[in-house]
Amino acid sequence: MILDFNEIKKEDVLIVGGKGANLGEMTSAKINVPSGFVITADAYRDFLKVNDIDSLIENGIKKSADDEKTLLNEAEHFRGKIKSGKFPEQLENAIREKYFNLGNNTRVAVRSSATAEDLPDASFAGQQETYLNVQGIESVLNGVRNCYASLWGNRAVSYRLHQGYDQSSVSIAVVIQEMVESEKAGVLFTVNPVSKKENEMQINASYGLGESVVSGRVTADSYIVGKNGEIIEVAIGSKETQIIYGEKNTVEVTVDDNDRKKRALNDREISELIKSGLKIEKHYKMPMDIEWALKDDEVYILQARAITTLKSSTNHISEDSLVQKYTKGKKINKSTREVMSFFLEKMPFAHRALDFDYLAAINDQKVNILLEGGIVLPRNPIIDDDGIQTFSNAGKRINKNIFKFFKILKNMKDFNGCYHKCNDFMKIYESKIEKIKHLNFENMTLEECKNFMEDSYILLQKLAYDRFKYALFPSVLNDKKFTKIIKKVNANYSSFDFYWDLDNKTSVVTNDVYKMAREIRKNE
C-alpha cells in the first residue's frame, strides 16, 4: 500500500494518481527529483473500510440522489469522519517507517494525488489539498487524513456532480516528498505557451518556495529562451513576496527591494534549467509543464505534466449532433478551435451567469476599442439557458469610424504617451482598489452587495479598456520596443495583471481585484 518513487512508472496513475505517477517516472529516468513515497489509492480505500466510512459514503450518495445541496451536506459529514478516523495498524506502521527512512524529523510536502477508476484521463488538478513544510510523524499522518478529506471538499464534489462522474469511483493517493528549501523556484514550459514556438521555452521564476509562482501570488520574472541556450527575452517581475519555511507550515514575507528589481536567475541557472527541461521533454516525447526549485546551485524537479492545451493543427472538433447544436453548423477556424479547446479543458462545465458576465466585461472592451476605429466585430459569444457559450450570429463589418482608424493606430504607436497613460490610470485604480480591500463583505446587506457588484463590474470594464488600449494593443504593434515600457510598468504596478482563474470558475484581475472578485463569488 506504499510505494517508493523508484517503484513507480507513469502507467501507475490508477494506483498513485497523476502526481505520484510522474514523480516515479522521473525518478526512474534519473531526473533529480527529491526523495519520497506514495501512499496508494488502495490504502485510502482500506482506511475508509476500517473506519466504516465506505458504507457511510455509499449511503450518503444514495440519499442525495444527485441533489447538490444534500450531497454537499453529506460530504461535510464525510470529511468530519475522515479527519477523525484511525489508520489501520499495518498502514500506520508502514507510513512511520517510510517517513523515518527519509531522515530524522524531515520536512516534507504532503500532496494529494487523485484519480478515478473508470476515468484514467480525468483531471482533478487543484481540487485537493497540499501541505508544505510538514514535520514529525503525527503531523504527516494528520496531513494524509486531511488530503483524504479534501477528496470530499465542496468544490471537488460539485465538479464531479456537474460532470456526471460517479462519486464513488474516485479515489486518492497521497505523495510524501522531501521538501527543498529553495532559494529560487518556478515553472518551465518546454514550448513557448504564447507563440507556440517549439524551439523556445518559457521560464517563470521568483524567490523562495515555488508555491508563490504556481499559485499566482507574485508577478514572477519571465524568461523566453531558445532550446539552444540563447536568452531571447527577459521581463523582470515585481516579485513582491516570497514563501519560506515557518515554525510550522510556511509563511509569506516581503522581498528586499534590491532583489525585486534584479533578475532572479543568472545565465548559468537558466542554462541548467534548459538542460533539465530538454531531458524531461525528451523522456516524455511531448511538451511539458515543469515545476522546479534551485538550492545551492542544484536544480530539483518537483513535478512535471504534459502541456495538454497545445493542440496540433490536425486536431478537429467532432461535428456530432451535440456539437452542431452549439456551433449551429458554422465552420470553426483554427484559432477559434484552439480557443474553444483551451476553455473546454480549463472550464469543462457550463458557465454560471455571474462568471460569464465578468468574463464578458473584460472581453467586451476589445470590441469597443476596435469599434472606435470603425471595425465592427461580434460581441462576446452568448450564453444559452443551459449555461453553454454559443456563437453570435452577427457578422463583421466597418462603419464611418474607419476614417479614425489611422489616428487611433498612431496614438497606440506613441509608446511614451501610452506609458504615461498607464501610470496615470493605475494610480486611480490603485486608490479605488485600496478602498475595496477594507470593505466588510461578511456583514454587507443585500442592497450593499448589489451596489458593490455593480460598481466592481464597471470598475473592471474601465480597467480592462485602459489596459487593452494603452498596454496590450500597443505591445502587439511593436512588442520589442514596448517591452521596456511594460517592464517598467510591471515593476511598479504588477498587481494589476489580468489573471484567468479558470479552475475557480472566475475571470478577474490580480491581485487585489482578484480578491475582490472572490468576495463577489462568496456573495453570489
Coordinates of C-alpha atoms in Angstrom, one line a residue:
M1 CA 0.0 0.0 0.0
I2 CA 3.1 2.2 0.0
L3 CA 5.5 2.6 -2.9
D4 CA 8.8 4.4 -3.2
F5 CA 9.2 6.7 -6.2
N6 CA 11.7 4.3 -7.7
E7 CA 9.0 1.6 -7.7
I8 CA 6.5 3.7 -9.8
K9 CA 6.0 4.2 -13.5
K10 CA 3.9 6.7 -15.4
E11 CA 1.4 3.9 -16.2
D12 CA 0.5 3.6 -12.5
V13 CA -2.0 6.5 -12.5
L14 CA -4.8 4.4 -11.1
I15 CA -2.6 3.3 -8.2
V16 CA -0.8 6.5 -7.3
G17 CA -2.6 9.3 -9.2
G18 CA -1.1 11.7 -11.7
K19 CA 1.4 13.4 -9.4
G20 CA 2.7 10.2 -8.0
A21 CA 3.0 8.5 -11.4
N22 CA 5.1 11.4 -12.9
L23 CA 7.3 11.6 -9.8
G24 CA 8.0 7.9 -10.0
E25 CA 8.6 8.0 -13.8
M26 CA 11.1 10.9 -13.5
T27 CA 12.9 9.2 -10.6
S28 CA 13.3 6.0 -12.7
A29 CA 14.6 8.2 -15.6
K30 CA 17.4 9.6 -13.3
I31 CA 15.9 13.1 -13.2
N32 CA 16.8 14.9 -10.0
V33 CA 13.5 14.5 -8.0
P34 CA 13.5 14.9 -4.2
S35 CA 13.1 11.6 -2.5
G36 CA 9.7 10.4 -1.4
F37 CA 7.0 7.7 -1.4
V38 CA 3.3 7.4 -2.3
I39 CA 0.5 6.1 0.0
T40 CA -1.6 4.4 -2.7
A41 CA -5.3 4.7 -3.5
D42 CA -5.8 1.1 -2.1
A43 CA -4.6 2.5 1.3
Y44 CA -7.3 5.2 1.1
R45 CA -10.0 2.6 0.4
D46 CA -8.7 0.4 3.3
F47 CA -8.7 3.4 5.6
L48 CA -12.4 4.0 4.7
K49 CA -13.3 0.4 5.2
V50 CA -11.6 0.1 8.6
N51 CA -13.4 3.2 9.9
D52 CA -16.8 2.1 8.3
I53 CA -16.7 5.3 6.2
D54 CA -17.1 3.5 2.9
S55 CA -20.7 2.4 3.8
L56 CA -21.3 5.9 5.1
I57 CA -20.3 7.4 1.8
E58 CA -22.2 4.9 -0.2
N59 CA -25.4 5.6 1.8
G60 CA -24.9 9.3 1.7
I61 CA -24.5 9.3 -2.1
K62 CA -27.7 7.3 -2.5
K63 CA -29.5 9.6 -0.1
S64 CA -28.6 12.7 -2.1
A65 CA -30.0 11.3 -5.3
D66 CA -27.8 13.9 -7.2
D67 CA -29.3 16.8 -5.3
E68 CA -26.3 19.1 -4.9
K69 CA -27.3 20.7 -1.6
T70 CA -28.0 17.4 0.0
L71 CA -24.8 15.9 -1.4
L72 CA -22.7 18.8 -0.1
N73 CA -24.2 18.4 3.4
E74 CA -23.4 14.7 3.2
A75 CA -19.8 15.5 2.1
E76 CA -19.3 17.7 5.1
H77 CA -20.2 14.7 7.2
F78 CA -17.8 12.5 5.3
R79 CA -14.9 15.0 5.9
G80 CA -15.5 15.1 9.6
K81 CA -15.5 11.3 9.9
I82 CA -12.3 11.0 7.7
K83 CA -10.4 13.6 9.8
S84 CA -11.2 11.7 13.0
G85 CA -10.5 8.3 11.5
K86 CA -7.7 5.9 12.6
F87 CA -5.3 4.3 10.2
P88 CA -5.1 0.5 10.0
E89 CA -2.2 -0.5 12.3
Q90 CA -0.2 -2.1 9.4
L91 CA -0.6 1.0 7.2
E92 CA 0.3 3.5 10.0
N93 CA 3.4 1.4 10.9
A94 CA 4.4 1.4 7.2
I95 CA 4.0 5.2 6.9
R96 CA 6.0 5.7 10.0
E97 CA 8.8 3.5 8.7
K98 CA 8.9 5.2 5.3
Y99 CA 8.9 8.7 6.8
F100 CA 11.7 7.9 9.2
N101 CA 13.7 6.5 6.3
L102 CA 13.8 10.0 4.8
G103 CA 15.6 11.3 7.9
N104 CA 15.0 12.5 11.4
N105 CA 12.1 14.8 11.6
T106 CA 12.4 15.6 7.9
R107 CA 10.4 18.4 6.3
V108 CA 8.1 17.0 3.7
A109 CA 5.3 18.1 1.4
V110 CA 2.1 16.1 1.7
R111 CA 0.3 16.3 -1.6
S112 CA -3.0 14.8 -2.8
S113 CA -2.9 12.8 -6.0
A114 CA -6.4 12.0 -7.0
T115 CA -7.6 9.5 -9.6
A116 CA -10.8 7.8 -10.9
E117 CA -11.1 4.1 -11.5
D118 CA -13.1 4.3 -14.7
L119 CA -11.8 7.7 -15.8
P120 CA -8.0 7.3 -16.1
D121 CA -7.7 10.5 -18.1
A122 CA -9.8 12.6 -15.8
S123 CA -8.1 15.7 -14.3
F124 CA -8.8 16.8 -10.8
A125 CA -5.9 19.3 -10.6
G126 CA -6.1 21.8 -7.8
Q127 CA -9.2 20.3 -6.2
Q128 CA -7.5 18.5 -3.4
E129 CA -5.1 19.8 -0.7
T130 CA -1.4 20.1 -0.4
Y131 CA 0.5 20.8 2.8
L132 CA 4.1 22.2 2.8
N133 CA 6.8 22.1 5.5
V134 CA 5.2 19.3 7.4
Q135 CA 7.5 17.9 10.2
G136 CA 7.0 15.0 12.5
I137 CA 5.1 11.8 12.0
E138 CA 2.0 12.9 13.8
S139 CA 1.8 16.0 11.5
V140 CA 2.4 13.7 8.5
L141 CA -0.5 11.4 9.5
N142 CA -2.7 14.3 10.1
G143 CA -1.8 15.7 6.7
V144 CA -2.7 12.4 5.0
R145 CA -6.1 12.4 6.7
N146 CA -6.7 16.0 5.5
C147 CA -5.8 15.0 2.0
Y148 CA -8.2 12.2 2.2
A149 CA -10.9 14.5 3.4
S150 CA -10.2 17.0 0.6
L151 CA -11.5 14.5 -1.9
W152 CA -14.9 15.4 -0.5
G153 CA -14.4 19.1 -0.5
N154 CA -17.4 21.1 -1.8
R155 CA -15.6 22.2 -5.0
A156 CA -14.4 18.7 -5.9
V157 CA -17.9 17.2 -5.2
S158 CA -19.7 19.8 -7.2
Y159 CA -17.3 19.4 -10.1
R160 CA -17.8 15.7 -10.2
L161 CA -21.6 16.0 -9.9
H162 CA -21.8 18.5 -12.8
Q163 CA -19.5 16.5 -15.0
G164 CA -21.5 13.3 -14.4
Y165 CA -18.7 11.5 -12.7
D166 CA -19.6 8.6 -10.4
Q167 CA -18.7 10.0 -6.9
S168 CA -17.9 6.5 -5.6
S169 CA -15.4 5.8 -8.5
V170 CA -12.9 8.5 -7.3
S171 CA -10.0 7.6 -5.1
I172 CA -6.9 9.4 -3.8
A173 CA -3.3 8.6 -3.2
V174 CA -1.0 10.8 -1.1
V175 CA 2.5 11.8 -2.1
I176 CA 5.0 12.3 0.7
Q177 CA 8.0 14.2 -0.7
E178 CA 11.1 15.6 0.9
M179 CA 11.0 19.4 0.8
V180 CA 13.6 21.5 -0.9
E181 CA 14.2 24.8 1.0
S182 CA 14.6 26.5 -2.4
E183 CA 16.3 29.9 -2.8
K184 CA 14.5 30.3 -6.1
A185 CA 11.7 28.3 -7.8
G186 CA 9.1 28.5 -10.5
V187 CA 7.8 26.8 -13.6
L188 CA 9.2 25.9 -17.0
F189 CA 7.3 25.3 -20.2
T190 CA 9.3 23.3 -22.8
V191 CA 7.3 25.0 -25.6
N192 CA 6.6 28.8 -25.7
P193 CA 3.0 28.7 -24.5
V194 CA 2.2 32.1 -26.1
S195 CA 3.8 31.9 -29.5
K196 CA 3.7 28.0 -29.6
K197 CA 7.2 28.0 -30.9
E198 CA 8.7 24.6 -30.3
N199 CA 12.3 25.8 -30.4
E200 CA 11.6 28.2 -27.4
M201 CA 10.9 27.7 -23.7
Q202 CA 9.4 29.9 -21.1
I203 CA 10.7 30.0 -17.6
N204 CA 8.9 31.8 -14.7
A205 CA 11.0 32.4 -11.6
S206 CA 10.8 34.1 -8.2
Y207 CA 12.4 33.7 -4.8
G208 CA 11.6 31.2 -2.1
L209 CA 9.3 28.2 -2.5
G210 CA 7.6 27.6 -5.8
E211 CA 4.1 27.9 -4.3
S212 CA 4.2 31.7 -4.8
V213 CA 4.7 31.3 -8.6
V214 CA 2.4 28.3 -9.1
S215 CA -0.5 30.0 -7.1
G216 CA -0.1 33.3 -8.9
R217 CA 0.6 35.2 -5.7
V218 CA 3.5 37.1 -7.2
T219 CA 4.5 38.5 -10.6
A220 CA 7.5 36.4 -11.4
D221 CA 10.3 37.0 -13.8
S222 CA 9.6 35.7 -17.3
Y223 CA 12.4 34.4 -19.5
I224 CA 11.9 33.4 -23.1
V225 CA 14.9 31.2 -24.0
G226 CA 15.9 29.1 -27.0
K227 CA 16.5 25.4 -26.7
N228 CA 20.0 26.2 -28.0
G229 CA 20.6 28.1 -24.8
E230 CA 20.0 31.6 -26.2
I231 CA 18.3 34.1 -23.8
I232 CA 15.8 35.8 -26.2
E233 CA 13.7 38.0 -23.8
V234 CA 13.7 38.8 -20.1
A235 CA 10.8 40.5 -18.3
I236 CA 11.7 41.3 -14.7
G237 CA 8.6 40.8 -12.4
S238 CA 8.0 42.7 -9.2
K239 CA 8.4 39.6 -7.0
E240 CA 6.7 41.4 -4.1
T241 CA 6.8 38.5 -1.7
Q242 CA 8.2 35.0 -1.2
I243 CA 7.0 31.9 0.7
I244 CA 9.5 30.4 3.1
Y245 CA 9.6 27.9 6.0
G246 CA 7.8 29.0 9.1
E247 CA 8.0 27.3 12.5
K248 CA 5.0 25.3 11.2
N249 CA 3.9 25.1 7.6
T250 CA 5.0 28.2 5.6
V251 CA 4.9 32.0 5.8
E252 CA 4.8 34.7 3.2
V253 CA 7.4 37.6 3.7
T254 CA 8.3 40.7 1.7
V255 CA 11.2 40.5 -0.8
D256 CA 14.0 43.0 -0.4
D257 CA 13.7 46.0 -2.8
N258 CA 17.1 45.3 -4.4
D259 CA 16.2 41.7 -5.1
R260 CA 12.9 42.7 -6.6
K261 CA 14.5 44.9 -9.2
K262 CA 17.0 42.4 -10.5
R263 CA 16.8 39.1 -12.3
A264 CA 16.0 36.1 -10.1
L265 CA 18.0 33.8 -12.4
N266 CA 21.5 34.3 -13.7
D267 CA 22.7 32.9 -17.0
R268 CA 24.2 29.7 -15.6
E269 CA 21.0 28.9 -13.7
I270 CA 18.9 29.4 -16.9
S271 CA 21.3 27.1 -18.8
E272 CA 20.8 24.4 -16.2
L273 CA 17.1 24.7 -16.3
I274 CA 17.1 24.4 -20.1
K275 CA 19.1 21.2 -19.8
S276 CA 16.6 19.8 -17.3
G277 CA 13.7 20.8 -19.4
L278 CA 15.2 19.2 -22.5
K279 CA 15.9 16.0 -20.7
I280 CA 12.3 15.7 -19.4
E281 CA 10.8 16.6 -22.7
K282 CA 12.9 14.0 -24.5
H283 CA 11.9 11.4 -22.0
Y284 CA 8.2 12.0 -22.3
K285 CA 8.4 12.8 -26.0
M286 CA 5.9 15.7 -25.6
P287 CA 5.9 19.4 -24.4
M288 CA 6.0 19.5 -20.6
D289 CA 4.9 21.9 -17.8
I290 CA 7.6 21.6 -15.1
E291 CA 7.8 22.8 -11.5
W292 CA 11.4 23.3 -10.4
A293 CA 13.4 24.5 -7.4
L294 CA 17.0 25.8 -7.0
K295 CA 19.1 25.2 -3.9
D296 CA 22.9 25.5 -3.6
D297 CA 23.2 25.8 -7.4
E298 CA 21.4 22.5 -7.9
V299 CA 18.1 22.1 -9.9
Y300 CA 15.4 19.9 -8.4
I301 CA 12.3 18.8 -10.3
L302 CA 9.2 18.9 -8.1
Q303 CA 6.6 18.0 -10.7
A304 CA 6.0 17.6 -14.4
R305 CA 2.9 17.2 -16.6
A306 CA 2.0 17.3 -20.2
I307 CA 1.0 20.7 -21.7
T308 CA -2.3 19.5 -22.9
T309 CA -3.5 22.9 -24.1
L310 CA -1.1 22.8 -27.1
K311 CA -3.3 21.2 -29.7
S312 CA -1.8 20.2 -33.1
S313 CA -3.2 21.5 -36.3
T314 CA -4.6 18.1 -37.1
N315 CA -7.0 18.2 -34.1
H316 CA -10.6 18.8 -35.0
I317 CA -13.7 19.3 -33.0
S318 CA -16.1 16.4 -33.5
E319 CA -19.1 17.5 -35.6
D320 CA -21.6 15.2 -33.9
S321 CA -25.1 16.3 -33.2
L322 CA -24.3 17.6 -29.8
V323 CA -21.5 19.9 -31.0
Q324 CA -23.6 21.0 -34.0
K325 CA -26.3 22.2 -31.6
Y326 CA -23.9 24.8 -30.3
T327 CA -21.8 25.6 -33.4
K328 CA -25.1 26.0 -35.4
G329 CA -23.4 24.4 -38.4
K330 CA -20.7 27.1 -38.6
K331 CA -17.3 26.3 -39.8
I332 CA -14.8 26.5 -37.0
N333 CA -11.5 28.1 -38.0
K334 CA -8.2 27.0 -36.4
S335 CA -7.8 29.9 -34.0
T336 CA -11.4 29.6 -32.7
R337 CA -10.9 25.8 -32.4
E338 CA -7.8 26.4 -30.2
V339 CA -9.6 28.9 -28.0
M340 CA -12.6 26.5 -27.6
S341 CA -10.2 23.6 -26.8
F342 CA -8.4 25.7 -24.2
F343 CA -11.6 26.8 -22.5
L344 CA -13.1 23.3 -22.6
E345 CA -10.0 21.9 -20.9
K346 CA -9.9 24.6 -18.2
M347 CA -13.6 25.0 -17.7
P348 CA -15.3 21.7 -18.6
F349 CA -18.6 22.8 -17.2
A350 CA -21.5 25.2 -18.0
H351 CA -20.9 28.8 -17.1
R352 CA -22.7 30.4 -14.3
A353 CA -24.3 33.7 -15.2
L354 CA -22.1 35.8 -12.9
D355 CA -18.9 34.1 -14.2
F356 CA -19.9 34.8 -17.8
D357 CA -20.9 38.4 -17.1
Y358 CA -17.5 39.2 -15.6
L359 CA -15.7 37.4 -18.4
A360 CA -17.7 39.4 -20.9
A361 CA -17.0 42.6 -19.1
I362 CA -13.3 42.1 -19.9
N363 CA -13.6 40.8 -23.4
D364 CA -16.1 43.4 -24.5
Q365 CA -13.6 46.1 -24.2
K366 CA -11.5 44.8 -27.1
V367 CA -14.6 45.1 -29.3
N368 CA -15.2 48.6 -28.0
I369 CA -11.7 49.8 -28.9
L370 CA -11.9 48.3 -32.4
L371 CA -15.4 49.9 -32.8
E372 CA -13.8 53.4 -32.2
G373 CA -11.7 52.7 -35.3
G374 CA -14.6 51.6 -37.4
I375 CA -14.2 47.9 -37.2
V376 CA -17.4 46.3 -36.0
L377 CA -17.0 42.8 -34.6
P378 CA -19.5 40.5 -33.0
R379 CA -19.7 40.9 -29.2
N380 CA -18.8 38.0 -26.8
P381 CA -20.3 34.6 -27.5
I382 CA -23.7 34.5 -26.0
I383 CA -24.8 32.1 -23.2
D384 CA -27.8 29.9 -23.6
D385 CA -30.2 28.7 -20.9
D386 CA -28.0 25.7 -20.2
G387 CA -25.0 27.9 -19.4
I388 CA -23.3 27.0 -22.6
Q389 CA -21.4 29.5 -24.8
T390 CA -22.8 29.7 -28.3
F391 CA -21.6 31.8 -31.3
S392 CA -23.0 35.2 -32.1
N393 CA -24.9 35.4 -35.4
A394 CA -23.6 38.9 -36.1
G395 CA -21.1 39.3 -38.9
K396 CA -18.1 41.6 -39.3
R397 CA -18.3 44.9 -41.0
I398 CA -16.9 48.5 -40.9
N399 CA -18.7 51.8 -40.3
K400 CA -17.8 55.5 -40.8
N401 CA -15.4 55.5 -37.8
I402 CA -13.0 53.7 -40.1
F403 CA -11.6 57.1 -41.1
K404 CA -10.4 57.4 -37.4
F405 CA -8.6 54.1 -37.6
F406 CA -5.1 55.5 -38.6
K407 CA -5.3 58.3 -35.9
I408 CA -6.0 55.6 -33.2
L409 CA -3.2 53.5 -34.6
K410 CA -0.8 56.5 -34.5
N411 CA -1.8 57.1 -30.8
M412 CA -1.1 53.5 -30.0
K413 CA 2.3 53.7 -31.5
D414 CA 3.1 56.7 -29.2
F415 CA 4.7 54.4 -26.7
N416 CA 5.9 57.1 -24.3
G417 CA 2.4 58.6 -24.3
C418 CA 0.9 55.1 -23.6
Y419 CA 3.4 54.7 -20.8
H420 CA 2.3 57.9 -19.1
K421 CA -1.4 57.0 -19.6
C422 CA -0.7 53.6 -17.9
N423 CA 1.0 55.4 -15.0
D424 CA -1.9 57.8 -14.6
F425 CA -4.8 55.3 -14.7
M426 CA -3.0 52.8 -12.5
K427 CA -2.8 55.3 -9.7
I428 CA -6.5 55.8 -10.0
Y429 CA -7.3 52.1 -9.9
E430 CA -4.8 51.5 -7.1
S431 CA -6.7 54.1 -5.0
K432 CA -10.1 52.6 -5.7
I433 CA -9.0 49.0 -5.0
E434 CA -7.4 50.1 -1.8
K435 CA -10.8 51.2 -0.6
I436 CA -12.4 47.9 -1.7
K437 CA -9.8 46.0 0.4
H438 CA -11.3 47.5 3.5
L439 CA -14.9 46.6 2.8
N440 CA -16.6 44.2 5.3
F441 CA -18.1 41.7 2.9
E442 CA -19.4 39.3 5.6
N443 CA -21.7 42.0 7.1
M444 CA -23.0 43.5 3.8
T445 CA -26.7 43.9 3.4
L446 CA -28.3 42.6 0.2
E447 CA -28.6 46.1 -1.1
E448 CA -24.9 46.9 -0.3
C449 CA -23.9 43.7 -2.0
K450 CA -25.9 44.6 -5.1
N451 CA -24.3 48.1 -5.2
F452 CA -20.8 46.6 -4.8
M453 CA -21.3 44.1 -7.6
E454 CA -22.5 46.9 -10.0
D455 CA -19.6 49.2 -9.0
S456 CA -17.0 46.5 -9.3
Y457 CA -18.4 45.4 -12.7
I458 CA -18.0 49.0 -14.0
L459 CA -14.5 49.3 -12.5
L460 CA -13.4 46.0 -14.2
Q461 CA -14.7 47.3 -17.5
K462 CA -12.8 50.5 -17.2
L463 CA -9.6 48.8 -16.1
A464 CA -9.8 46.3 -19.0
Y465 CA -10.4 49.1 -21.5
D466 CA -7.4 51.1 -20.4
R467 CA -5.2 48.1 -20.3
F468 CA -6.1 46.9 -23.7
K469 CA -5.9 50.3 -25.3
Y470 CA -2.7 51.6 -23.7
A471 CA -0.8 48.4 -22.9
L472 CA -1.8 45.2 -24.8
F473 CA -2.7 46.6 -28.2
P474 CA 0.4 48.8 -28.4
S475 CA 2.6 45.9 -27.3
V476 CA 1.3 43.9 -30.3
L477 CA 2.2 46.7 -32.6
N478 CA 5.8 46.8 -31.5
D479 CA 6.4 44.2 -28.8
K480 CA 10.2 44.6 -28.7
K481 CA 10.2 48.4 -28.2
F482 CA 7.2 48.3 -25.9
T483 CA 8.7 45.5 -23.7
K484 CA 10.9 48.1 -21.9
I485 CA 7.9 50.1 -21.0
I486 CA 5.9 47.1 -19.9
K487 CA 8.8 46.0 -17.7
K488 CA 8.8 49.5 -16.1
V489 CA 5.1 49.5 -15.6
N490 CA 5.1 45.9 -14.2
A491 CA 7.8 46.8 -11.7
N492 CA 5.5 49.4 -10.2
Y493 CA 2.0 48.1 -10.9
S494 CA 2.3 44.4 -11.4
S495 CA -0.6 43.6 -9.1
F496 CA -3.0 44.6 -11.9
D497 CA -2.1 42.0 -14.5
F498 CA -5.1 40.1 -15.7
Y499 CA -5.4 36.6 -14.1
W500 CA -7.6 34.0 -15.6
D501 CA -8.5 31.8 -12.5
L502 CA -10.3 29.2 -14.6
D503 CA -10.0 26.4 -12.1
N504 CA -12.1 28.5 -9.7
K505 CA -14.6 29.4 -12.5
T506 CA -13.7 33.1 -12.4
S507 CA -12.0 35.6 -14.8
V508 CA -10.7 38.6 -12.9
V509 CA -7.7 40.8 -12.3
T510 CA -4.8 40.1 -9.9
N511 CA -4.1 40.6 -7.1
D512 CA -6.5 43.0 -5.4
V513 CA -9.2 42.8 -8.0
Y514 CA -8.8 39.0 -7.9
K515 CA -9.6 39.1 -4.2
M516 CA -12.4 41.4 -4.9
A517 CA -14.0 39.0 -7.4
R518 CA -13.6 36.2 -4.9
E519 CA -15.7 38.1 -2.5
I520 CA -18.3 38.5 -5.2
R521 CA -18.3 34.8 -5.6
K522 CA -19.0 34.3 -1.9
N523 CA -22.0 36.6 -2.2
E524 CA -23.3 35.1 -5.4

